[in-house]
């Protein structure tokens, strides 16, 4: 397999699909955290690879895709234990962004995004806890989807923070996002959603997206260079709905939401991996090591108040969106940071991205990121966040209004 851009950690990992089904003839990649029978997943870290046995069976999502006729064509790189958004890996290297050679690819589903952007596969699976599909999709100029939390089974996937973890996917067209969603998402969602989108994308039977909500605090995070092309892209979809309004969603500020998200995420991460870290003393890159050290420090604290705040935010957003509303926000503040940038630059990019990605993360909502061309052709991302459980409705609507 072509590995010109360094997307693959195991390009030789090939599994034939069933030979029939809705995805027959398509090739997909998997982030190296999804179990593939007979394969040892690395989770981006040699010590994880060393201390874990080959999988006895395929992850649930992988098995579904193979039964639907798709062929598995490789395992893709990931940031260490999925705890990063940059795409850099001190052990296995950093995949090269096909559309911005001097920029990072984004993570932690770095290899999946690069493989899709380079045309090495038709679509790829990734995981998204705090933005790990959405961020690399935006940085690499492809479509990315994070489903409603719990909508896609996580069996056979290495966890990070189970209360936030999702299995998502990336592709080069909204039509491909939808085709994969029709296989991976529950049939009940498909019956209620895809059949309810009319030819003009406005829905039928009240089932389409009719309201776009633009949170000014999210748009304020878009940098000066990115704002104009993102607003131009927004104008492309506004005529396809009945109403567009600006509405503040986070009176306390998105920085406060990000802090809340990071606290709860870190507590879950240490509960998930702390015992393994204490036992094996794995070698981590400096940034990853610092995050795990912080997670250990807060693990014993009382997070009851934070969990209650998260519940309030989730209820508020789910009620606001209902089944016909969507938030439209920048996926990330701007273009991918430069490769080799200093630690302060990386942290600014990470924090800015997390202030945007935590919105869907806290509420467990589905989100599609759409590729937008910025100045000089640099990839940007515009996101549409749908109502809870409205995954296929959202994907079908995006395919109608953005497809070509």
mmCIF file of N, CA, C and O in Angstrom, residues 23-102:
data_model
loop_
_atom_site.group_PDB
_atom_site.id
_atom_site.type_symbol
_atom_site.label_atom_id
_atom_site.label_comp_id
_atom_site.label_asym_id
_atom_site.label_seq_id
_atom_site.Cartn_x
_atom_site.Cartn_y
_atom_site.Cartn_z
ATOM 1 N N UNK A 23 -21.313 -1.669 1.057
ATOM 2 C CA UNK A 23 -19.982 -1.070 0.965
ATOM 3 C C UNK A 23 -19.031 -1.922 0.122
ATOM 4 O O UNK A 23 -17.814 -1.719 0.166
ATOM 5 N N UNK A 24 -19.576 -2.831 -0.653
ATOM 6 C CA UNK A 24 -18.746 -3.706 -1.487
ATOM 7 C C UNK A 24 -17.869 -2.874 -2.423
ATOM 8 O O UNK A 24 -18.310 -1.914 -3.040
ATOM 9 N N UNK A 25 -16.591 -3.244 -2.483
ATOM 10 C CA UNK A 25 -15.650 -2.571 -3.367
ATOM 11 C C UNK A 25 -14.940 -1.388 -2.743
ATOM 12 O O UNK A 25 -14.032 -0.825 -3.363
ATOM 13 N N UNK A 26 -15.319 -1.019 -1.516
ATOM 14 C CA UNK A 26 -14.672 0.110 -0.838
ATOM 15 C C UNK A 26 -13.565 -0.386 0.086
ATOM 16 O O UNK A 26 -13.623 -1.500 0.616
ATOM 17 N N UNK A 27 -12.564 0.459 0.286
ATOM 18 C CA UNK A 27 -11.445 0.142 1.171
ATOM 19 C C UNK A 27 -11.455 1.105 2.348
ATOM 20 O O UNK A 27 -11.663 2.312 2.174
ATOM 21 N N UNK A 28 -11.197 0.589 3.552
ATOM 22 C CA UNK A 28 -11.151 1.463 4.720
ATOM 23 C C UNK A 28 -9.924 1.172 5.564
ATOM 24 O O UNK A 28 -9.343 0.083 5.511
ATOM 25 N N UNK A 29 -9.524 2.187 6.318
ATOM 26 C CA UNK A 29 -8.449 2.045 7.287
ATOM 27 C C UNK A 29 -9.008 2.162 8.694
ATOM 28 O O UNK A 29 -10.124 2.648 8.897
ATOM 29 N N UNK A 30 -8.233 1.719 9.670
ATOM 30 C CA UNK A 30 -8.651 1.832 11.068
ATOM 31 C C UNK A 30 -7.533 2.471 11.882
ATOM 32 O O UNK A 30 -6.352 2.162 11.691
ATOM 33 N N UNK A 31 -7.894 3.360 12.740
ATOM 34 C CA UNK A 31 -6.968 3.869 13.740
ATOM 35 C C UNK A 31 -6.480 2.690 14.570
ATOM 36 O O UNK A 31 -7.251 1.773 14.875
ATOM 37 N N UNK A 32 -5.216 2.692 14.944
ATOM 38 C CA UNK A 32 -4.629 1.530 15.603
ATOM 39 C C UNK A 32 -5.027 1.436 17.075
ATOM 40 O O UNK A 32 -4.199 1.235 17.961
ATOM 41 N N UNK A 33 -6.334 1.563 17.298
ATOM 42 C CA UNK A 33 -6.934 1.320 18.605
ATOM 43 C C UNK A 33 -8.142 0.397 18.459
ATOM 44 O O UNK A 33 -8.735 -0.002 19.463
ATOM 45 N N UNK A 34 -8.503 0.065 17.205
ATOM 46 C CA UNK A 34 -9.609 -0.847 16.932
ATOM 47 C C UNK A 34 -9.065 -2.265 16.812
ATOM 48 O O UNK A 34 -8.112 -2.522 16.066
ATOM 49 N N UNK A 35 -9.683 -3.190 17.517
ATOM 50 C CA UNK A 35 -9.236 -4.577 17.465
ATOM 51 C C UNK A 35 -9.480 -5.167 16.082
ATOM 52 O O UNK A 35 -10.557 -5.003 15.501
ATOM 53 N N UNK A 36 -8.460 -5.829 15.568
ATOM 54 C CA UNK A 36 -8.553 -6.623 14.341
ATOM 55 C C UNK A 36 -8.004 -8.002 14.689
ATOM 56 O O UNK A 36 -6.888 -8.111 15.216
ATOM 57 N N UNK A 37 -8.766 -9.026 14.455
ATOM 58 C CA UNK A 37 -8.393 -10.374 14.883
ATOM 59 C C UNK A 37 -6.977 -10.720 14.424
ATOM 60 O O UNK A 37 -6.631 -10.573 13.250
ATOM 61 N N UNK A 38 -6.144 -11.150 15.380
ATOM 62 C CA UNK A 38 -4.774 -11.539 15.096
ATOM 63 C C UNK A 38 -3.778 -10.399 15.100
ATOM 64 O O UNK A 38 -2.572 -10.627 14.977
ATOM 65 N N UNK A 39 -4.257 -9.156 15.263
ATOM 66 C CA UNK A 39 -3.386 -7.972 15.218
ATOM 67 C C UNK A 39 -3.243 -7.385 16.620
ATOM 68 O O UNK A 39 -4.214 -7.296 17.374
ATOM 69 N N UNK A 40 -2.023 -6.970 16.957
ATOM 70 C CA UNK A 40 -1.791 -6.275 18.236
ATOM 71 C C UNK A 40 -1.868 -4.771 17.998
ATOM 72 O O UNK A 40 -1.052 -4.223 17.247
ATOM 73 N N UNK A 41 -2.792 -4.108 18.638
ATOM 74 C CA UNK A 41 -2.903 -2.658 18.502
ATOM 75 C C UNK A 41 -1.862 -1.974 19.365
ATOM 76 O O UNK A 41 -1.557 -2.412 20.475
ATOM 77 N N UNK A 42 -1.337 -0.855 18.863
ATOM 78 C CA UNK A 42 -0.264 -0.152 19.565
ATOM 79 C C UNK A 42 -0.764 0.980 20.445
ATOM 80 O O UNK A 42 -0.051 1.398 21.366
ATOM 81 N N UNK A 43 -1.936 1.530 20.133
ATOM 82 C CA UNK A 43 -2.408 2.757 20.787
ATOM 83 C C UNK A 43 -1.346 3.858 20.735
ATOM 84 O O UNK A 43 -1.311 4.742 21.585
ATOM 85 N N UNK A 44 -0.454 3.776 19.737
ATOM 86 C CA UNK A 44 0.553 4.811 19.557
ATOM 87 C C UNK A 44 1.713 4.754 20.522
ATOM 88 O O UNK A 44 2.502 5.701 20.590
ATOM 89 N N UNK A 45 1.862 3.640 21.259
ATOM 90 C CA UNK A 45 2.902 3.558 22.288
ATOM 91 C C UNK A 45 3.531 2.164 22.298
ATOM 92 O O UNK A 45 2.822 1.162 22.415
ATOM 93 N N UNK A 46 4.865 2.066 22.197
ATOM 94 C CA UNK A 46 5.516 0.756 22.160
ATOM 95 C C UNK A 46 5.275 -0.079 23.410
ATOM 96 O O UNK A 46 5.230 -1.315 23.327
ATOM 97 N N UNK A 47 5.146 0.564 24.562
ATOM 98 C CA UNK A 47 4.908 -0.206 25.788
ATOM 99 C C UNK A 47 3.497 -0.784 25.820
ATOM 100 O O UNK A 47 3.281 -1.869 26.387
ATOM 101 N N UNK A 48 2.548 -0.088 25.239
ATOM 102 C CA UNK A 48 1.208 -0.677 25.114
ATOM 103 C C UNK A 48 1.280 -1.887 24.187
ATOM 104 O O UNK A 48 0.713 -2.945 24.482
ATOM 105 N N UNK A 49 1.969 -1.747 23.083
ATOM 106 C CA UNK A 49 2.120 -2.855 22.142
ATOM 107 C C UNK A 49 2.766 -4.052 22.818
ATOM 108 O O UNK A 49 2.328 -5.197 22.637
ATOM 109 N N UNK A 50 3.789 -3.787 23.618
ATOM 110 C CA UNK A 50 4.541 -4.860 24.282
ATOM 111 C C UNK A 50 3.706 -5.608 25.310
ATOM 112 O O UNK A 50 3.881 -6.820 25.494
ATOM 113 N N UNK A 51 2.788 -4.927 25.962
ATOM 114 C CA UNK A 51 2.081 -5.510 27.107
ATOM 115 C C UNK A 51 0.681 -6.016 26.768
ATOM 116 O O UNK A 51 -0.070 -6.372 27.674
ATOM 117 N N UNK A 52 0.336 -6.063 25.491
ATOM 118 C CA UNK A 52 -0.991 -6.531 25.113
ATOM 119 C C UNK A 52 -0.911 -7.595 24.021
ATOM 120 O O UNK A 52 -0.031 -7.539 23.158
ATOM 121 N N UNK A 53 -1.810 -8.532 24.094
ATOM 122 C CA UNK A 53 -1.837 -9.657 23.171
ATOM 123 C C UNK A 53 -2.625 -9.307 21.907
ATOM 124 O O UNK A 53 -3.423 -8.363 21.897
ATOM 125 N N UNK A 54 -2.413 -10.060 20.831
ATOM 126 C CA UNK A 54 -3.243 -9.861 19.632
ATOM 127 C C UNK A 54 -4.720 -10.077 19.943
ATOM 128 O O UNK A 54 -5.085 -10.859 20.819
ATOM 129 N N UNK A 55 -5.555 -9.358 19.219
ATOM 130 C CA UNK A 55 -7.001 -9.457 19.434
ATOM 131 C C UNK A 55 -7.527 -10.813 18.981
ATOM 132 O O UNK A 55 -7.075 -11.373 17.986
ATOM 133 N N UNK A 56 -8.505 -11.322 19.743
ATOM 134 C CA UNK A 56 -9.116 -12.586 19.371
ATOM 135 C C UNK A 56 -10.221 -12.427 18.346
ATOM 136 O O UNK A 56 -10.579 -13.388 17.656
ATOM 137 N N UNK A 57 -10.779 -11.225 18.250
ATOM 138 C CA UNK A 57 -11.849 -10.970 17.294
ATOM 139 C C UNK A 57 -11.847 -9.506 16.905
ATOM 140 O O UNK A 57 -11.194 -8.678 17.548
ATOM 141 N N UNK A 58 -12.577 -9.187 15.862
ATOM 142 C CA UNK A 58 -12.652 -7.810 15.385
ATOM 143 C C UNK A 58 -13.476 -6.945 16.338
ATOM 144 O O UNK A 58 -14.425 -7.409 16.978
ATOM 145 N N UNK A 59 -13.119 -5.654 16.392
ATOM 146 C CA UNK A 59 -13.972 -4.687 17.071
ATOM 147 C C UNK A 59 -15.338 -4.675 16.399
ATOM 148 O O UNK A 59 -15.485 -4.988 15.206
ATOM 149 N N UNK A 60 -16.352 -4.294 17.159
ATOM 150 C CA UNK A 60 -17.727 -4.314 16.645
ATOM 151 C C UNK A 60 -17.869 -3.504 15.360
ATOM 152 O O UNK A 60 -18.485 -3.956 14.388
ATOM 153 N N UNK A 61 -17.304 -2.303 15.331
ATOM 154 C CA UNK A 61 -17.435 -1.451 14.144
ATOM 155 C C UNK A 61 -16.718 -2.060 12.944
ATOM 156 O O UNK A 61 -17.214 -2.004 11.814
ATOM 157 N N UNK A 62 -15.547 -2.640 13.172
ATOM 158 C CA UNK A 62 -14.794 -3.270 12.094
ATOM 159 C C UNK A 62 -15.584 -4.438 11.513
ATOM 160 O O UNK A 62 -15.694 -4.601 10.287
ATOM 161 N N UNK A 63 -16.154 -5.261 12.396
ATOM 162 C CA UNK A 63 -16.925 -6.412 11.937
ATOM 163 C C UNK A 63 -18.128 -5.981 11.105
ATOM 164 O O UNK A 63 -18.450 -6.611 10.086
ATOM 165 N N UNK A 64 -18.800 -4.916 11.510
ATOM 166 C CA UNK A 64 -19.952 -4.420 10.753
ATOM 167 C C UNK A 64 -19.539 -3.997 9.339
ATOM 168 O O UNK A 64 -20.234 -4.280 8.356
ATOM 169 N N UNK A 65 -18.431 -3.291 9.241
ATOM 170 C CA UNK A 65 -17.969 -2.815 7.932
ATOM 171 C C UNK A 65 -17.562 -3.969 7.034
ATOM 172 O O UNK A 65 -17.848 -3.963 5.830
ATOM 173 N N UNK A 66 -16.898 -4.975 7.593
ATOM 174 C CA UNK A 66 -16.503 -6.138 6.804
ATOM 175 C C UNK A 66 -17.732 -6.908 6.317
ATOM 176 O O UNK A 66 -17.785 -7.336 5.163
ATOM 177 N N UNK A 67 -18.734 -7.048 7.182
ATOM 178 C CA UNK A 67 -19.957 -7.742 6.769
ATOM 179 C C UNK A 67 -20.675 -6.964 5.667
ATOM 180 O O UNK A 67 -21.350 -7.560 4.814
ATOM 181 N N UNK A 68 -20.526 -5.628 5.681
ATOM 182 C CA UNK A 68 -21.170 -4.787 4.669
ATOM 183 C C UNK A 68 -20.404 -4.774 3.350
ATOM 184 O O UNK A 68 -20.786 -4.068 2.418
ATOM 185 N N UNK A 69 -19.311 -5.532 3.266
ATOM 186 C CA UNK A 69 -18.600 -5.697 2.012
ATOM 187 C C UNK A 69 -17.321 -4.906 1.853
ATOM 188 O O UNK A 69 -16.588 -5.100 0.878
ATOM 189 N N UNK A 70 -17.007 -3.999 2.790
ATOM 190 C CA UNK A 70 -15.786 -3.201 2.678
ATOM 191 C C UNK A 70 -14.569 -4.052 3.021
ATOM 192 O O UNK A 70 -14.647 -4.992 3.822
ATOM 193 N N UNK A 71 -13.420 -3.717 2.434
ATOM 194 C CA UNK A 71 -12.155 -4.401 2.703
ATOM 195 C C UNK A 71 -11.286 -3.528 3.606
ATOM 196 O O UNK A 71 -11.107 -2.330 3.333
ATOM 197 N N UNK A 72 -10.745 -4.132 4.659
ATOM 198 C CA UNK A 72 -9.816 -3.421 5.541
ATOM 199 C C UNK A 72 -8.452 -3.388 4.880
ATOM 200 O O UNK A 72 -7.926 -4.430 4.475
ATOM 201 N N UNK A 73 -7.858 -2.184 4.794
ATOM 202 C CA UNK A 73 -6.592 -2.014 4.096
ATOM 203 C C UNK A 73 -5.589 -1.228 4.930
ATOM 204 O O UNK A 73 -5.005 -0.267 4.477
ATOM 205 N N UNK A 74 -5.403 -1.644 6.192
ATOM 206 C CA UNK A 74 -4.320 -1.062 6.958
ATOM 207 C C UNK A 74 -4.746 -0.460 8.284
ATOM 208 O O UNK A 74 -5.889 -0.022 8.462
ATOM 209 N N UNK A 75 -3.795 -0.435 9.236
ATOM 210 C CA UNK A 75 -3.976 0.231 10.525
ATOM 211 C C UNK A 75 -3.190 1.532 10.505
ATOM 212 O O UNK A 75 -2.027 1.566 10.087
ATOM 213 N N UNK A 76 -3.831 2.600 10.947
ATOM 214 C CA UNK A 76 -3.266 3.943 10.835
ATOM 215 C C UNK A 76 -2.720 4.433 12.173
ATOM 216 O O UNK A 76 -3.177 4.033 13.242
ATOM 217 N N UNK A 77 -1.757 5.337 12.092
ATOM 218 C CA UNK A 77 -1.112 5.899 13.278
ATOM 219 C C UNK A 77 -2.092 6.670 14.161
ATOM 220 O O UNK A 77 -3.105 7.203 13.689
ATOM 221 N N UNK A 78 -1.745 6.742 15.432
ATOM 222 C CA UNK A 78 -2.486 7.534 16.406
ATOM 223 C C UNK A 78 -1.513 8.198 17.364
ATOM 224 O O UNK A 78 -0.392 7.714 17.570
ATOM 225 N N UNK A 79 -1.933 9.314 17.947
ATOM 226 C CA UNK A 79 -1.169 9.893 19.046
ATOM 227 C C UNK A 79 -1.205 8.920 20.228
ATOM 228 O O UNK A 79 -2.108 8.091 20.354
ATOM 229 N N UNK A 80 -0.245 9.043 21.126
ATOM 230 C CA UNK A 80 -0.121 8.096 22.236
ATOM 231 C C UNK A 80 -1.377 8.041 23.101
ATOM 232 O O UNK A 80 -1.820 9.047 23.652
ATOM 233 N N UNK A 81 -1.932 6.840 23.201
ATOM 234 C CA UNK A 81 -3.133 6.570 23.977
ATOM 235 C C UNK A 81 -4.223 7.612 23.729
ATOM 236 O O UNK A 81 -5.021 7.936 24.610
ATOM 237 N N UNK A 82 -4.231 8.184 22.519
ATOM 238 C CA UNK A 82 -5.293 9.069 22.043
ATOM 239 C C UNK A 82 -5.394 10.369 22.830
ATOM 240 O O UNK A 82 -6.379 11.086 22.730
ATOM 241 N N UNK A 83 -4.356 10.711 23.607
ATOM 242 C CA UNK A 83 -4.442 11.849 24.535
ATOM 243 C C UNK A 83 -3.756 13.078 23.939
ATOM 244 O O UNK A 83 -2.908 13.704 24.572
ATOM 245 N N UNK A 84 -4.127 13.464 22.712
ATOM 246 C CA UNK A 84 -3.553 14.638 22.088
ATOM 247 C C UNK A 84 -4.409 15.028 20.893
ATOM 248 O O UNK A 84 -5.221 14.233 20.410
ATOM 249 N N UNK A 85 -4.227 16.253 20.424
ATOM 250 C CA UNK A 85 -4.947 16.738 19.241
ATOM 251 C C UNK A 85 -4.010 17.187 18.121
ATOM 252 O O UNK A 85 -4.480 17.648 17.084
ATOM 253 N N UNK A 86 -2.691 17.034 18.317
ATOM 254 C CA UNK A 86 -1.744 17.570 17.351
ATOM 255 C C UNK A 86 -1.362 16.635 16.228
ATOM 256 O O UNK A 86 -1.085 17.064 15.113
ATOM 257 N N UNK A 87 -1.290 15.344 16.519
ATOM 258 C CA UNK A 87 -0.873 14.377 15.512
ATOM 259 C C UNK A 87 0.588 13.992 15.599
ATOM 260 O O UNK A 87 1.072 13.200 14.786
ATOM 261 N N UNK A 88 1.305 14.527 16.568
ATOM 262 C CA UNK A 88 2.722 14.202 16.732
ATOM 263 C C UNK A 88 2.871 12.961 17.611
ATOM 264 O O UNK A 88 2.136 12.792 18.578
ATOM 265 N N UNK A 89 3.860 12.116 17.286
ATOM 266 C CA UNK A 89 4.118 10.932 18.082
ATOM 267 C C UNK A 89 5.622 10.770 18.216
ATOM 268 O O UNK A 89 6.329 10.601 17.216
ATOM 269 N N UNK A 90 6.113 10.837 19.446
ATOM 270 C CA UNK A 90 7.553 10.790 19.697
ATOM 271 C C UNK A 90 8.165 9.427 19.389
ATOM 272 O O UNK A 90 9.389 9.318 19.254
ATOM 273 N N UNK A 91 7.348 8.387 19.295
ATOM 274 C CA UNK A 91 7.858 7.036 19.065
ATOM 275 C C UNK A 91 7.794 6.633 17.597
ATOM 276 O O UNK A 91 8.740 6.064 17.060
ATOM 277 N N UNK A 92 6.672 6.907 16.962
ATOM 278 C CA UNK A 92 6.429 6.409 15.612
ATOM 279 C C UNK A 92 6.461 7.502 14.544
ATOM 280 O O UNK A 92 6.288 7.211 13.358
ATOM 281 N N UNK A 93 6.679 8.737 14.947
ATOM 282 C CA UNK A 93 6.730 9.819 13.979
ATOM 283 C C UNK A 93 5.375 10.465 13.749
ATOM 284 O O UNK A 93 4.356 10.051 14.306
ATOM 285 N N UNK A 94 5.373 11.494 12.922
ATOM 286 C CA UNK A 94 4.179 12.284 12.664
ATOM 287 C C UNK A 94 3.787 12.143 11.198
ATOM 288 O O UNK A 94 4.573 12.485 10.314
ATOM 289 N N UNK A 95 2.583 11.628 10.903
ATOM 290 C CA UNK A 95 2.142 11.567 9.503
ATOM 291 C C UNK A 95 2.160 12.954 8.871
ATOM 292 O O UNK A 95 1.957 13.964 9.541
ATOM 293 N N UNK A 96 2.400 13.011 7.566
ATOM 294 C CA UNK A 96 2.496 14.291 6.862
ATOM 295 C C UNK A 96 1.144 14.699 6.299
ATOM 296 O O UNK A 96 0.453 13.904 5.664
ATOM 297 N N UNK A 97 0.780 15.924 6.535
ATOM 298 C CA UNK A 97 -0.486 16.468 6.062
ATOM 299 C C UNK A 97 -0.434 16.620 4.534
ATOM 300 O O UNK A 97 0.344 17.420 4.019
ATOM 301 N N UNK A 98 -1.252 15.883 3.781
ATOM 302 C CA UNK A 98 -1.150 15.938 2.309
ATOM 303 C C UNK A 98 -1.514 17.288 1.713
ATOM 304 O O UNK A 98 -1.090 17.600 0.591
ATOM 305 N N UNK A 99 -2.307 18.089 2.428
ATOM 306 C CA UNK A 99 -2.761 19.370 1.887
ATOM 307 C C UNK A 99 -2.063 20.574 2.500
ATOM 308 O O UNK A 99 -2.372 21.712 2.150
ATOM 309 N N UNK A 100 -1.118 20.321 3.404
ATOM 310 C CA UNK A 100 -0.376 21.412 4.038
ATOM 311 C C UNK A 100 0.905 20.818 4.606
ATOM 312 O O UNK A 100 0.984 20.505 5.793
ATOM 313 N N UNK A 101 1.900 20.663 3.745
ATOM 314 C CA UNK A 101 3.088 19.882 4.094
ATOM 315 C C UNK A 101 3.848 20.426 5.296
ATOM 316 O O UNK A 101 4.509 19.665 6.005
ATOM 317 N N UNK A 102 3.749 21.732 5.544
ATOM 318 C CA UNK A 102 4.481 22.326 6.659
ATOM 319 C C UNK A 102 3.649 22.407 7.927
ATOM 320 O O UNK A 102 4.065 23.009 8.912
#
